[in-house]
Amino acid sequence: MIGIIDYGMGNVTSVRNAFAYLGFATILTDKLAVLDSCSALVLPGVGAFGSAVEELQRKGLFGYLQGRREKGSFILGICLGLQLFFERSEEDPGSRGLAYFAETIRRFPSGRKVPHMGWNRVNAGADPLFQGIGQGSYFYFAHSYYAPLADAESQLARCCYGVDFAAVVKQGNTYGLQFHPEKSGEAGLQLLLNFGRMVESADHTRY
Amino acid sequence: MLAKRIIPCLDVKEGRVVKGVQFVDLKDAGDPVEFAGFYNKEGADELVFLDITASYEQRETMIEVARRTAKEVFIPFTVGGGIGAIEQIRNILHAGADKISLNTAAVENPELIREGARIFGSQCIVVAIDARWNEQIQDWEVYTHGGRKGTGISALAWAARVESLGAGEILLTSMDADGGQAGYDIPLTRAVCEKVSIPVIASGGAGKMEDFARVLTEGKADAALAASVFHYRHFSIREVKEFLREQGVEVRL
C-alpha cells in the first residue's frame, strides 16, 4: 500500500488515479498509524511553502517523515513536496522546511514567463526510477519556484528554464520530483511504475 | 527548453461533445473522455473542455466528465464555462481537472481570481479573455457572456489586471479571427504576450498548420488552442507538431 499524505495541500486525485491505473493501491490519510502500515509514502502538494510547513507540523508529520527516512522507507515528494525537502524557500523566508537539503528554493528570475508551465526536457542520471525513460524526455511542470542544483550525488535529474534547476533530487530512498509525473503522459506513468516496482521489490526483500 | 503547447478544445453540452463528430474510430464519438484519450495518443499537450451546458442543473455532468477523464488520461486538462464560485472550482479540481478557466464571472467579480489563486494556487486559475477590436476606442475590447456582451474594458488592461490578481495563465480568444480559419490574430496575441509575464494560450482562427507556427513565433504565444481543424481532421495534432519542429519551434514529440 502506498500512503498519500493528506495535509490539505492541493489536489491528490490525479496522483491516486495514476497509481490505480498502474495497479498500485493507495490510501489518502493523515493518520500516523495508517501511514505506518504503508510501505511507501507520497508527499504531494500544490500551494505555498509556508502554509504547507505549518500543516505538516500541526499534524506531527515532520518528525514522522524523518523517522520513516531513517528506517529506509521510500518517500516520493511531488512539486511542492520536493520543495518541502529543502530548508528554506524565498516564497516564505520565515518558514523552515524538512531540511533534507540545505539549499534555498528560489523564485524564477524575471524576464521569463512565470509560472514555468508546460512540458520541458529532463536529463536524468542512471537510476531505477528512470528505467525505460529516454534521456531528454518531456515532463509536465507547473511551478514558480525552483530547487537550485544540489551536489551531484543528490541531484538525479536536471531541467533548464532560463536557469538550470533540479528536476529530481534523491537522498537514500527519498525522491523529490519538481514535475508532475501523474500529468506527464507515458513518461510520467513509466516513472510511477518504476517507483511502485522499487517499493514492491524492497518489500519482498524485507519479508 | 520549454516546449510550445498544442491544445485541442472540446465543446461539451450536458456531458456530450457537440462539434466535430468525424471520428469513425471512436466507439462513442460523443463521449468527451473517448475524445480526450484519442487526442492524448495523438500528442496533445493539454486539453480544454468548454462546458456550454445551458441549464444550471445539468452542470454536474461536467464534473463527471472531469472525473472520468482524470482516470484515463494522464495529461493536464482545463475545464471552463459557467464557473462562478469557489465551491464549483473546488469540485472540478477535486474531480481531477488541473485548471479551471474563468471568463464572465472574472469580469463581474475580479476578486474571484484572487480568491481562487489564494486557495488553489495560481497554476490552477486560467482567465479566458474574449477580445474584439473596437474601431472607436482603437483598442481591443473584452466581451463576456460567450461573446455577446461588450464591456468597454481594454483587453490589454484586463490582461495586466488578471495577472496582478493572481491568474496563472491567459486563454486569449480573438473574436475577430474565431471561426474564420484565416489564422490567429497575431497583433492581439503579440500585444497581450508582451503586456504580461504569465503564459498565454492563443485561440481563434486556426486554419492551416502555418497559422500555428506564426502565432507561436511572431505572436509570441506559449500555446495554441484549436477545435475545428482537429475535430474535422484537416490535419492531426501530430502533423502540426511535426510541421512546427521542421520550422524550428520546440515541441514535444
CSV table of C-alpha atoms in Angstrom, one decimal:
chain,number,residue,atom,x,y,z
A,1,MET,CA,0.0,0.0,0.0
A,2,ILE,CA,1.2,3.5,-0.9
A,3,GLY,CA,0.3,6.1,1.6
A,4,ILE,CA,-0.6,9.5,0.1
A,5,ILE,CA,-0.1,12.1,2.9
A,6,ASP,CA,-3.2,14.1,3.4
A,7,TYR,CA,-2.3,17.5,4.7
A,8,GLY,CA,-4.8,19.6,2.9
A,9,MET,CA,-2.4,20.9,0.3
A,10,GLY,CA,-3.6,20.6,-3.2
A,11,ASN,CA,-5.1,18.0,-5.5
A,12,VAL,CA,-4.3,14.4,-4.9
A,13,THR,CA,-6.9,12.9,-7.2
A,14,SER,CA,-4.7,12.6,-10.2
A,15,VAL,CA,-1.8,11.0,-8.2
A,16,ARG,CA,-4.1,8.4,-6.9
A,17,ASN,CA,-5.7,7.8,-10.3
A,18,ALA,CA,-2.3,7.3,-11.9
A,19,PHE,CA,-1.2,4.7,-9.3
A,20,ALA,CA,-4.6,3.0,-9.6
A,21,TYR,CA,-4.2,2.9,-13.4
A,22,LEU,CA,-0.8,1.2,-12.9
A,23,GLY,CA,-2.3,-1.3,-10.5
A,24,PHE,CA,-1.0,0.1,-7.2
A,25,ALA,CA,-3.3,0.6,-4.2
A,26,THR,CA,-3.1,3.9,-2.4
A,27,ILE,CA,-4.7,5.3,0.7
A,28,LEU,CA,-5.1,9.0,1.4
A,29,THR,CA,-4.6,9.7,5.1
A,30,ASP,CA,-3.0,11.9,7.8
A,31,LYS,CA,-3.2,9.2,10.5
A,32,LEU,CA,0.3,8.1,11.5
A,33,ALA,CA,-1.0,4.6,12.4
A,34,VAL,CA,-2.3,4.2,8.9
A,35,LEU,CA,0.8,5.6,7.3
A,36,ASP,CA,2.8,3.1,9.4
A,37,SER,CA,1.1,0.3,7.5
A,38,CYS,CA,2.2,1.8,4.2
A,39,SER,CA,5.3,0.6,2.5
A,40,ALA,CA,5.9,3.9,0.8
A,41,LEU,CA,4.8,7.5,1.3
A,42,VAL,CA,3.9,10.2,-1.2
A,43,LEU,CA,4.1,13.8,-0.2
A,44,PRO,CA,2.1,15.7,-2.9
A,45,GLY,CA,1.4,19.4,-2.7
A,46,VAL,CA,0.3,22.4,-4.5
A,47,GLY,CA,0.3,25.7,-2.8
A,48,ALA,CA,2.5,27.9,-0.7
A,49,PHE,CA,5.6,26.7,1.2
A,50,GLY,CA,4.8,28.4,4.5
A,51,SER,CA,1.3,27.0,4.9
A,52,ALA,CA,2.4,23.6,3.9
A,53,VAL,CA,5.1,23.6,6.6
A,54,GLU,CA,2.5,24.7,9.1
A,55,GLU,CA,0.2,21.9,8.2
A,56,LEU,CA,2.9,19.2,8.3
A,57,GLN,CA,3.9,20.4,11.7
A,58,ARG,CA,0.4,20.6,13.0
A,59,LYS,CA,-0.2,17.0,12.0
A,60,GLY,CA,3.0,15.8,13.5
A,61,LEU,CA,4.4,14.8,10.2
A,62,PHE,CA,7.8,16.5,10.4
A,63,GLY,CA,9.2,14.0,12.9
A,64,TYR,CA,7.2,11.2,11.5
A,65,LEU,CA,8.7,11.6,8.0
A,66,GLN,CA,12.2,11.8,9.5
A,67,GLY,CA,11.6,8.6,11.3
A,68,ARG,CA,10.5,6.8,8.2
A,69,ARG,CA,13.5,8.1,6.3
A,70,GLU,CA,15.8,6.7,8.9
A,71,LYS,CA,14.1,3.3,8.5
A,72,GLY,CA,14.8,3.5,4.8
A,73,SER,CA,11.2,3.8,3.6
A,74,PHE,CA,10.5,5.0,0.1
A,75,ILE,CA,9.3,8.6,0.1
A,76,LEU,CA,8.2,10.5,-3.0
A,77,GLY,CA,7.7,14.2,-2.9
A,78,ILE,CA,5.9,15.8,-5.9
A,79,CYS,CA,6.2,19.5,-6.8
A,80,LEU,CA,5.8,21.4,-3.6
A,81,GLY,CA,6.6,18.1,-1.9
A,82,LEU,CA,10.1,18.3,-3.4
A,83,GLN,CA,10.4,21.9,-2.2
A,84,LEU,CA,9.5,20.9,1.3
A,85,PHE,CA,12.5,18.7,1.4
A,86,PHE,CA,14.7,21.8,1.4
A,87,GLU,CA,15.5,24.0,4.4
A,88,ARG,CA,14.1,27.3,3.2
A,89,SER,CA,12.2,28.9,0.3
A,90,GLU,CA,12.1,32.5,-1.0
A,91,GLU,CA,8.4,32.1,-1.1
A,92,ASP,CA,8.1,32.2,2.7
A,93,PRO,CA,11.6,33.1,4.1
A,94,GLY,CA,10.3,32.7,7.7
A,95,SER,CA,9.4,29.0,7.4
A,96,ARG,CA,11.8,26.2,7.8
A,97,GLY,CA,11.2,23.1,5.7
A,98,LEU,CA,12.1,19.5,6.3
A,99,ALA,CA,15.7,20.4,5.6
A,100,TYR,CA,16.9,17.2,4.0
A,101,PHE,CA,18.7,19.5,1.6
A,102,ALA,CA,20.4,22.7,2.7
A,103,GLU,CA,19.8,24.9,-0.4
A,104,THR,CA,17.1,27.6,-0.5
A,105,ILE,CA,14.2,27.3,-3.0
A,106,ARG,CA,14.3,30.3,-5.3
A,107,ARG,CA,11.8,32.2,-7.5
A,108,PHE,CA,12.5,32.2,-11.2
A,109,PRO,CA,14.2,35.4,-12.2
A,110,SER,CA,12.1,38.0,-14.2
A,111,GLY,CA,12.5,38.0,-17.9
A,112,ARG,CA,10.6,34.7,-18.5
A,113,LYS,CA,7.0,33.7,-18.1
A,114,VAL,CA,6.2,32.6,-14.6
A,115,PRO,CA,4.8,30.0,-13.7
A,116,HIS,CA,7.1,27.7,-15.6
A,117,MET,CA,4.1,25.9,-17.1
A,118,GLY,CA,4.2,23.1,-19.6
A,119,TRP,CA,6.5,20.4,-20.9
A,120,ASN,CA,10.2,20.6,-20.6
A,121,ARG,CA,13.1,18.2,-21.1
A,122,VAL,CA,14.6,16.3,-18.2
A,123,ASN,CA,18.1,14.9,-18.2
A,124,ALA,CA,18.5,12.2,-15.7
A,125,GLY,CA,21.4,10.2,-14.4
A,126,ALA,CA,21.3,6.4,-14.0
A,127,ASP,CA,18.7,5.3,-11.5
A,128,PRO,CA,16.0,2.6,-11.4
A,129,LEU,CA,13.4,5.5,-11.2
A,130,PHE,CA,14.2,6.4,-14.9
A,131,GLN,CA,14.4,2.9,-16.2
A,132,GLY,CA,12.9,2.7,-19.7
A,133,ILE,CA,12.6,6.5,-19.9
A,134,GLY,CA,14.7,8.1,-22.7
A,135,GLN,CA,17.2,10.8,-21.9
A,136,GLY,CA,15.7,14.2,-22.5
A,137,SER,CA,12.1,13.1,-22.2
A,138,TYR,CA,9.5,15.7,-21.6
A,139,PHE,CA,7.7,16.0,-18.3
A,140,TYR,CA,4.9,18.4,-17.2
A,141,PHE,CA,5.9,21.3,-14.9
A,142,ALA,CA,3.7,24.0,-13.2
A,143,HIS,CA,5.7,26.0,-10.7
A,144,SER,CA,7.1,29.5,-9.9
A,145,TYR,CA,9.8,28.5,-7.5
A,146,TYR,CA,12.7,26.0,-8.2
A,147,ALA,CA,15.3,24.0,-6.4
A,148,PRO,CA,18.8,25.1,-7.3
A,149,LEU,CA,21.2,22.4,-8.5
A,150,ALA,CA,22.4,20.4,-5.5
A,151,ASP,CA,25.5,18.2,-5.2
A,152,ALA,CA,26.0,15.6,-7.9
A,153,GLU,CA,25.1,12.8,-5.6
A,154,SER,CA,21.6,14.1,-4.6
A,155,GLN,CA,20.7,15.5,-7.9
A,156,LEU,CA,19.3,12.8,-10.1
A,157,ALA,CA,17.9,14.9,-12.9
A,158,ARG,CA,18.1,18.5,-14.1
A,159,CYS,CA,16.0,20.8,-16.2
A,160,CYS,CA,16.6,24.2,-17.7
A,161,TYR,CA,14.3,27.2,-17.8
A,162,GLY,CA,16.5,30.3,-18.0
A,163,VAL,CA,18.4,28.8,-15.1
A,164,ASP,CA,19.4,25.2,-14.6
A,165,PHE,CA,17.5,23.6,-11.7
A,166,ALA,CA,16.9,20.3,-10.0
A,167,ALA,CA,14.1,18.3,-11.6
A,168,VAL,CA,14.6,15.3,-9.4
A,169,VAL,CA,16.6,15.1,-6.1
A,170,LYS,CA,17.4,11.9,-4.3
A,171,GLN,CA,18.7,11.0,-0.9
A,172,GLY,CA,18.7,7.4,0.0
A,173,ASN,CA,15.2,6.2,-0.8
A,174,THR,CA,13.7,9.7,-0.7
A,175,TYR,CA,12.9,11.1,-4.1
A,176,GLY,CA,11.7,14.6,-4.9
A,177,LEU,CA,10.2,15.5,-8.3
A,178,GLN,CA,9.6,19.0,-9.4
A,179,PHE,CA,7.4,17.9,-12.3
A,180,HIS,CA,4.0,16.2,-12.1
A,181,PRO,CA,4.5,12.5,-13.1
A,182,GLU,CA,0.8,12.0,-12.9
A,183,LYS,CA,0.3,14.5,-15.7
A,184,SER,CA,3.3,13.7,-17.8
A,185,GLY,CA,1.8,11.1,-20.1
A,186,GLU,CA,3.7,7.9,-20.9
A,187,ALA,CA,7.0,9.1,-19.4
A,188,GLY,CA,5.3,10.0,-16.1
A,189,LEU,CA,3.4,6.7,-15.9
A,190,GLN,CA,6.6,4.8,-16.5
A,191,LEU,CA,8.3,6.7,-13.7
A,192,LEU,CA,5.5,6.0,-11.3
A,193,LEU,CA,5.5,2.3,-12.4
A,194,ASN,CA,9.3,2.2,-11.7
A,195,PHE,CA,8.7,3.7,-8.2
A,196,GLY,CA,6.0,1.2,-7.4
A,197,ARG,CA,8.2,-1.7,-8.5
A,198,MET,CA,11.1,-0.4,-6.4
A,199,VAL,CA,8.8,-0.3,-3.4
A,200,GLU,CA,7.4,-3.8,-4.1
A,201,SER,CA,10.8,-5.4,-4.6
A,202,ALA,CA,12.1,-3.8,-1.3
A,203,ASP,CA,9.0,-5.3,0.4
A,204,HIS,CA,9.9,-8.7,-0.9
A,205,THR,CA,13.4,-8.5,0.3
A,206,ARG,CA,12.3,-7.5,3.8
A,207,TYR,CA,9.8,-10.3,4.4
B,1,MET,CA,13.7,24.3,-23.4
B,2,LEU,CA,10.1,24.6,-22.6
B,3,ALA,CA,8.0,23.3,-25.4
B,4,LYS,CA,5.2,25.2,-27.1
B,5,ARG,CA,1.9,23.5,-26.4
B,6,ILE,CA,-0.8,22.4,-28.8
B,7,ILE,CA,-4.2,22.2,-27.1
B,8,PRO,CA,-7.4,20.8,-28.6
B,9,CYS,CA,-10.6,22.3,-27.2
B,10,LEU,CA,-13.8,20.3,-26.8
B,11,ASP,CA,-17.2,21.9,-26.5
B,12,VAL,CA,-19.3,19.8,-24.2
B,13,LYS,CA,-23.0,20.1,-23.6
B,14,GLU,CA,-24.7,18.1,-20.9
B,15,GLY,CA,-21.7,15.7,-20.9
B,16,ARG,CA,-21.6,15.2,-24.7
B,17,VAL,CA,-19.2,16.6,-27.3
B,18,VAL,CA,-21.3,18.8,-29.6
B,19,LYS,CA,-18.9,19.6,-32.5
B,20,GLY,CA,-17.0,17.5,-34.9
B,21,VAL,CA,-18.3,14.0,-34.8
B,22,GLN,CA,-16.0,12.8,-37.6
B,23,PHE,CA,-14.2,10.1,-35.6
B,24,VAL,CA,-15.1,6.8,-37.1
B,25,ASP,CA,-12.6,5.1,-35.0
B,26,LEU,CA,-14.2,6.0,-31.7
B,27,LYS,CA,-16.7,3.7,-30.1
B,28,ASP,CA,-18.8,6.7,-28.9
B,29,ALA,CA,-17.9,9.8,-30.8
B,30,GLY,CA,-20.0,11.9,-28.5
B,31,ASP,CA,-18.1,10.9,-25.4
B,32,PRO,CA,-15.6,13.6,-24.3
B,33,VAL,CA,-13.5,11.0,-22.5
B,34,GLU,CA,-13.0,9.0,-25.7
B,35,PHE,CA,-12.0,12.2,-27.5
B,36,ALA,CA,-9.6,13.1,-24.7
B,37,GLY,CA,-8.0,9.6,-25.0
B,38,PHE,CA,-7.7,10.0,-28.7
B,39,TYR,CA,-6.1,13.4,-28.6
B,40,ASN,CA,-3.7,12.3,-25.9
B,41,LYS,CA,-2.5,9.4,-28.1
B,42,GLU,CA,-2.1,11.9,-31.0
B,43,GLY,CA,0.3,14.0,-28.9
B,44,ALA,CA,-1.9,16.8,-27.4
B,45,ASP,CA,0.0,18.6,-24.7
B,46,GLU,CA,-3.2,19.5,-22.8
B,47,LEU,CA,-6.9,19.5,-23.2
B,48,VAL,CA,-9.6,22.1,-22.7
B,49,PHE,CA,-13.2,21.2,-22.1
B,50,LEU,CA,-15.6,24.1,-22.6
B,51,ASP,CA,-18.9,23.4,-20.9
B,52,ILE,CA,-21.7,25.0,-22.9
B,53,THR,CA,-24.5,23.4,-20.9
B,54,ALA,CA,-27.2,26.0,-20.7
B,55,SER,CA,-29.0,24.9,-17.6
B,56,TYR,CA,-27.5,25.1,-14.2
B,57,GLU,CA,-29.0,21.8,-13.1
B,58,GLN,CA,-27.1,19.9,-15.8
B,59,ARG,CA,-23.7,21.3,-14.8
B,60,GLU,CA,-22.9,18.3,-12.7
B,61,THR,CA,-22.4,16.4,-15.9
B,62,MET,CA,-19.1,18.3,-16.4
B,63,ILE,CA,-17.8,17.1,-13.0
B,64,GLU,CA,-18.5,13.6,-14.1
B,65,VAL,CA,-16.6,14.2,-17.4
B,66,ALA,CA,-13.6,15.6,-15.4
B,67,ARG,CA,-13.7,12.6,-13.0
B,68,ARG,CA,-13.7,10.0,-15.8
B,69,THR,CA,-11.1,11.8,-17.9
B,70,ALA,CA,-8.7,12.0,-14.9
B,71,LYS,CA,-8.9,8.3,-14.5
B,72,GLU,CA,-7.9,7.5,-18.1
B,73,VAL,CA,-5.9,10.4,-19.5
B,74,PHE,CA,-2.7,11.5,-17.8
B,75,ILE,CA,-2.0,14.9,-19.3
B,76,PRO,CA,-3.2,18.2,-17.9
B,77,PHE,CA,-6.7,19.4,-18.7
B,78,THR,CA,-8.7,22.6,-18.0
B,79,VAL,CA,-12.5,22.9,-17.5
B,80,GLY,CA,-14.1,26.2,-18.4
B,81,GLY,CA,-17.6,27.6,-19.0
B,82,GLY,CA,-20.1,28.9,-16.5
B,83,ILE,CA,-17.8,28.8,-13.5
B,84,GLY,CA,-18.5,31.5,-11.0
B,85,ALA,CA,-18.0,30.3,-7.4
B,86,ILE,CA,-15.2,28.9,-5.3
B,87,GLU,CA,-17.2,25.8,-4.5
B,88,GLN,CA,-17.5,25.0,-8.2
B,89,ILE,CA,-13.8,25.4,-8.7
B,90,ARG,CA,-13.1,23.1,-5.7
B,91,ASN,CA,-15.4,20.4,-7.1
B,92,ILE,CA,-13.9,20.5,-10.6
B,93,LEU,CA,-10.3,20.4,-9.3
B,94,HIS,CA,-11.2,17.7,-6.9
B,95,ALA,CA,-12.6,15.6,-9.7
B,96,GLY,CA,-9.1,15.6,-11.2
B,97,ALA,CA,-9.0,18.7,-13.5
B,98,ASP,CA,-5.7,20.6,-13.3
B,99,LYS,CA,-7.0,24.1,-14.1
B,100,ILE,CA,-10.3,25.9,-14.4
B,101,SER,CA,-10.9,28.9,-16.6
B,102,LEU,CA,-12.9,31.9,-15.6
B,103,ASN,CA,-14.5,34.3,-18.1
B,104,THR,CA,-17.6,36.3,-17.4
B,105,ALA,CA,-17.5,35.7,-13.7
B,106,ALA,CA,-14.0,37.1,-13.5
B,107,VAL,CA,-15.1,40.3,-15.2
B,108,GLU,CA,-18.1,40.7,-12.9
B,109,ASN,CA,-16.2,39.7,-9.8
B,110,PRO,CA,-12.4,40.0,-10.2
B,111,GLU,CA,-11.9,39.0,-6.6
B,112,LEU,CA,-12.8,35.5,-7.6
B,113,ILE,CA,-9.4,35.3,-9.4
B,114,ARG,CA,-7.6,36.5,-6.3
B,115,GLU,CA,-9.5,34.1,-4.0
B,116,GLY,CA,-9.2,31.2,-6.4
B,117,ALA,CA,-5.4,31.7,-6.7
B,118,ARG,CA,-5.0,32.1,-2.9
B,119,ILE,CA,-6.9,28.9,-2.2
B,120,PHE,CA,-5.9,26.6,-5.0
B,121,GLY,CA,-2.7,28.3,-6.4
B,122,SER,CA,-2.2,30.5,-9.4
B,123,GLN,CA,-1.3,27.5,-11.6
B,124,CYS,CA,-5.0,26.3,-11.4
B,125,ILE,CA,-6.5,29.6,-12.4
B,126,VAL,CA,-6.8,30.4,-16.1
B,127,VAL,CA,-8.6,33.6,-17.1
B,128,ALA,CA,-10.3,33.3,-20.5
B,129,ILE,CA,-10.4,36.7,-22.4
B,130,ASP,CA,-12.6,37.1,-25.4
B,131,ALA,CA,-11.5,40.2,-27.2
B,132,ARG,CA,-12.6,42.1,-30.3
B,133,TRP,CA,-11.0,45.1,-32.0
B,134,ASN,CA,-13.0,48.3,-31.3
B,135,GLU,CA,-12.5,50.9,-34.0
B,136,GLN,CA,-13.9,53.7,-31.9
B,137,ILE,CA,-11.6,53.3,-28.9
B,138,GLN,CA,-8.7,52.0,-31.2
B,139,ASP,CA,-8.2,49.1,-28.8
B,140,TRP,CA,-9.3,45.5,-28.2
B,141,GLU,CA,-12.4,45.3,-26.0
B,142,VAL,CA,-13.3,42.5,-23.6
B,143,TYR,CA,-16.5,40.6,-24.3
B,144,THR,CA,-18.4,38.4,-21.9
B,145,HIS,CA,-21.4,36.1,-21.9
B,146,GLY,CA,-20.0,34.0,-24.7
B,147,GLY,CA,-19.1,37.0,-26.8
B,148,ARG,CA,-22.5,38.6,-26.7
B,149,LYS,CA,-21.8,41.5,-24.4
B,150,GLY,CA,-19.2,44.2,-24.8
B,151,THR,CA,-17.7,45.6,-21.5
B,152,GLY,CA,-15.9,48.7,-22.6
B,153,ILE,CA,-12.8,47.2,-20.9
B,154,SER,CA,-9.5,47.2,-22.8
B,155,ALA,CA,-8.3,43.7,-23.3
B,156,LEU,CA,-4.7,44.7,-22.6
B,157,ALA,CA,-5.5,46.5,-19.4
B,158,TRP,CA,-7.7,43.5,-18.3
B,159,ALA,CA,-4.8,41.1,-19.1
B,160,ALA,CA,-2.5,43.0,-16.9
B,161,ARG,CA,-5.1,43.2,-14.1
B,162,VAL,CA,-5.8,39.4,-14.1
B,163,GLU,CA,-2.1,38.8,-13.8
B,164,SER,CA,-1.9,41.1,-10.8
B,165,LEU,CA,-4.9,39.3,-9.2
B,166,GLY,CA,-3.1,36.0,-9.4
B,167,ALA,CA,-4.2,34.3,-12.6
B,168,GLY,CA,-1.6,31.7,-13.7
B,169,GLU,CA,-2.4,31.8,-17.4
B,170,ILE,CA,-4.5,33.6,-20.0
B,171,LEU,CA,-6.6,31.9,-22.6
B,172,LEU,CA,-7.0,34.6,-25.3
B,173,THR,CA,-9.6,34.3,-27.9
B,174,SER,CA,-9.8,36.7,-30.8
B,175,MET,CA,-13.5,37.1,-31.7
B,176,ASP,CA,-12.4,38.8,-34.9
B,177,ALA,CA,-10.5,35.7,-36.0
B,178,ASP,CA,-12.6,33.0,-34.4
B,179,GLY,CA,-14.4,30.7,-36.8
B,180,GLY,CA,-12.7,32.2,-39.9
B,181,GLN,CA,-9.9,29.7,-40.2
B,182,ALA,CA,-7.8,32.5,-41.7
B,183,GLY,CA,-5.1,32.5,-39.0
B,184,TYR,CA,-4.8,33.6,-35.4
B,185,ASP,CA,-4.9,37.2,-34.5
B,186,ILE,CA,-1.2,38.0,-34.4
B,187,PRO,CA,-1.3,41.7,-33.4
B,188,LEU,CA,-3.7,41.0,-30.5
B,189,THR,CA,-1.8,37.9,-29.3
B,190,ARG,CA,1.5,39.6,-29.5
B,191,ALA,CA,0.3,42.7,-27.7
B,192,VAL,CA,-1.1,40.6,-24.8
B,193,CYS,CA,2.0,38.4,-24.6
B,194,GLU,CA,4.2,41.5,-24.4
B,195,LYS,CA,2.0,43.0,-21.7
B,196,VAL,CA,2.0,40.1,-19.2
B,197,SER,CA,4.6,37.7,-17.8
B,198,ILE,CA,2.3,34.8,-17.4
B,199,PRO,CA,1.8,32.2,-20.2
B,200,VAL,CA,-0.7,33.0,-22.9
B,201,ILE,CA,-2.7,30.4,-24.9
B,202,ALA,CA,-3.8,31.8,-28.3
B,203,SER,CA,-7.2,30.8,-29.6
B,204,GLY,CA,-9.4,31.5,-32.6
B,205,GLY,CA,-8.7,31.4,-36.3
B,206,ALA,CA,-6.6,28.3,-36.8
B,207,GLY,CA,-7.0,27.0,-40.4
B,208,LYS,CA,-3.6,25.9,-41.7
B,209,MET,CA,-0.5,24.4,-40.0
B,210,GLU,CA,1.4,27.6,-40.8
B,211,ASP,CA,-1.1,29.5,-38.6
B,212,PHE,CA,0.2,27.6,-35.5
B,213,ALA,CA,3.8,28.4,-36.4
B,214,ARG,CA,3.1,32.1,-36.8
B,215,VAL,CA,1.2,32.6,-33.6
B,216,LEU,CA,3.9,30.7,-31.6
B,217,THR,CA,6.7,32.8,-33.1
B,218,GLU,CA,5.5,36.2,-34.3
B,219,GLY,CA,2.6,36.1,-32.0
B,220,LYS,CA,4.8,35.1,-29.1
B,221,ALA,CA,2.2,32.8,-27.7
B,222,ASP,CA,3.2,29.9,-25.3
B,223,ALA,CA,0.5,27.6,-26.6
B,224,ALA,CA,-2.1,27.4,-29.4
B,225,LEU,CA,-5.6,26.1,-29.0
B,226,ALA,CA,-7.8,24.9,-31.8
B,227,ALA,CA,-11.0,23.0,-32.2
B,228,SER,CA,-12.4,22.5,-35.7
B,229,VAL,CA,-9.2,21.8,-37.6
B,230,PHE,CA,-8.6,18.8,-35.3
B,231,HIS,CA,-12.2,17.7,-35.0
B,232,TYR,CA,-12.8,17.7,-38.7
B,233,ARG,CA,-9.4,16.1,-39.4
B,234,HIS,CA,-7.9,18.9,-41.5
B,235,PHE,CA,-4.7,17.6,-40.0
B,236,SER,CA,-3.7,15.8,-36.9
B,237,ILE,CA,-2.0,17.1,-33.8
B,238,ARG,CA,1.0,15.0,-34.6
B,239,GLU,CA,1.2,16.6,-38.1
B,240,VAL,CA,1.1,20.1,-36.7
B,241,LYS,CA,3.8,19.2,-34.2
B,242,GLU,CA,6.0,17.7,-36.9
B,243,PHE,CA,5.5,20.7,-39.0
B,244,LEU,CA,6.4,23.0,-36.1
B,245,ARG,CA,9.5,21.1,-35.4
B,246,GLU,CA,10.6,21.5,-39.1
B,247,GLN,CA,10.0,25.2,-38.6
B,248,GLY,CA,12.4,25.2,-35.6
B,249,VAL,CA,9.6,25.5,-33.0
B,250,GLU,CA,10.3,23.4,-29.9
B,251,VAL,CA,7.5,20.9,-29.4
B,252,ARG,CA,7.1,17.6,-27.5
B,253,LEU,CA,7.0,14.8,-30.0
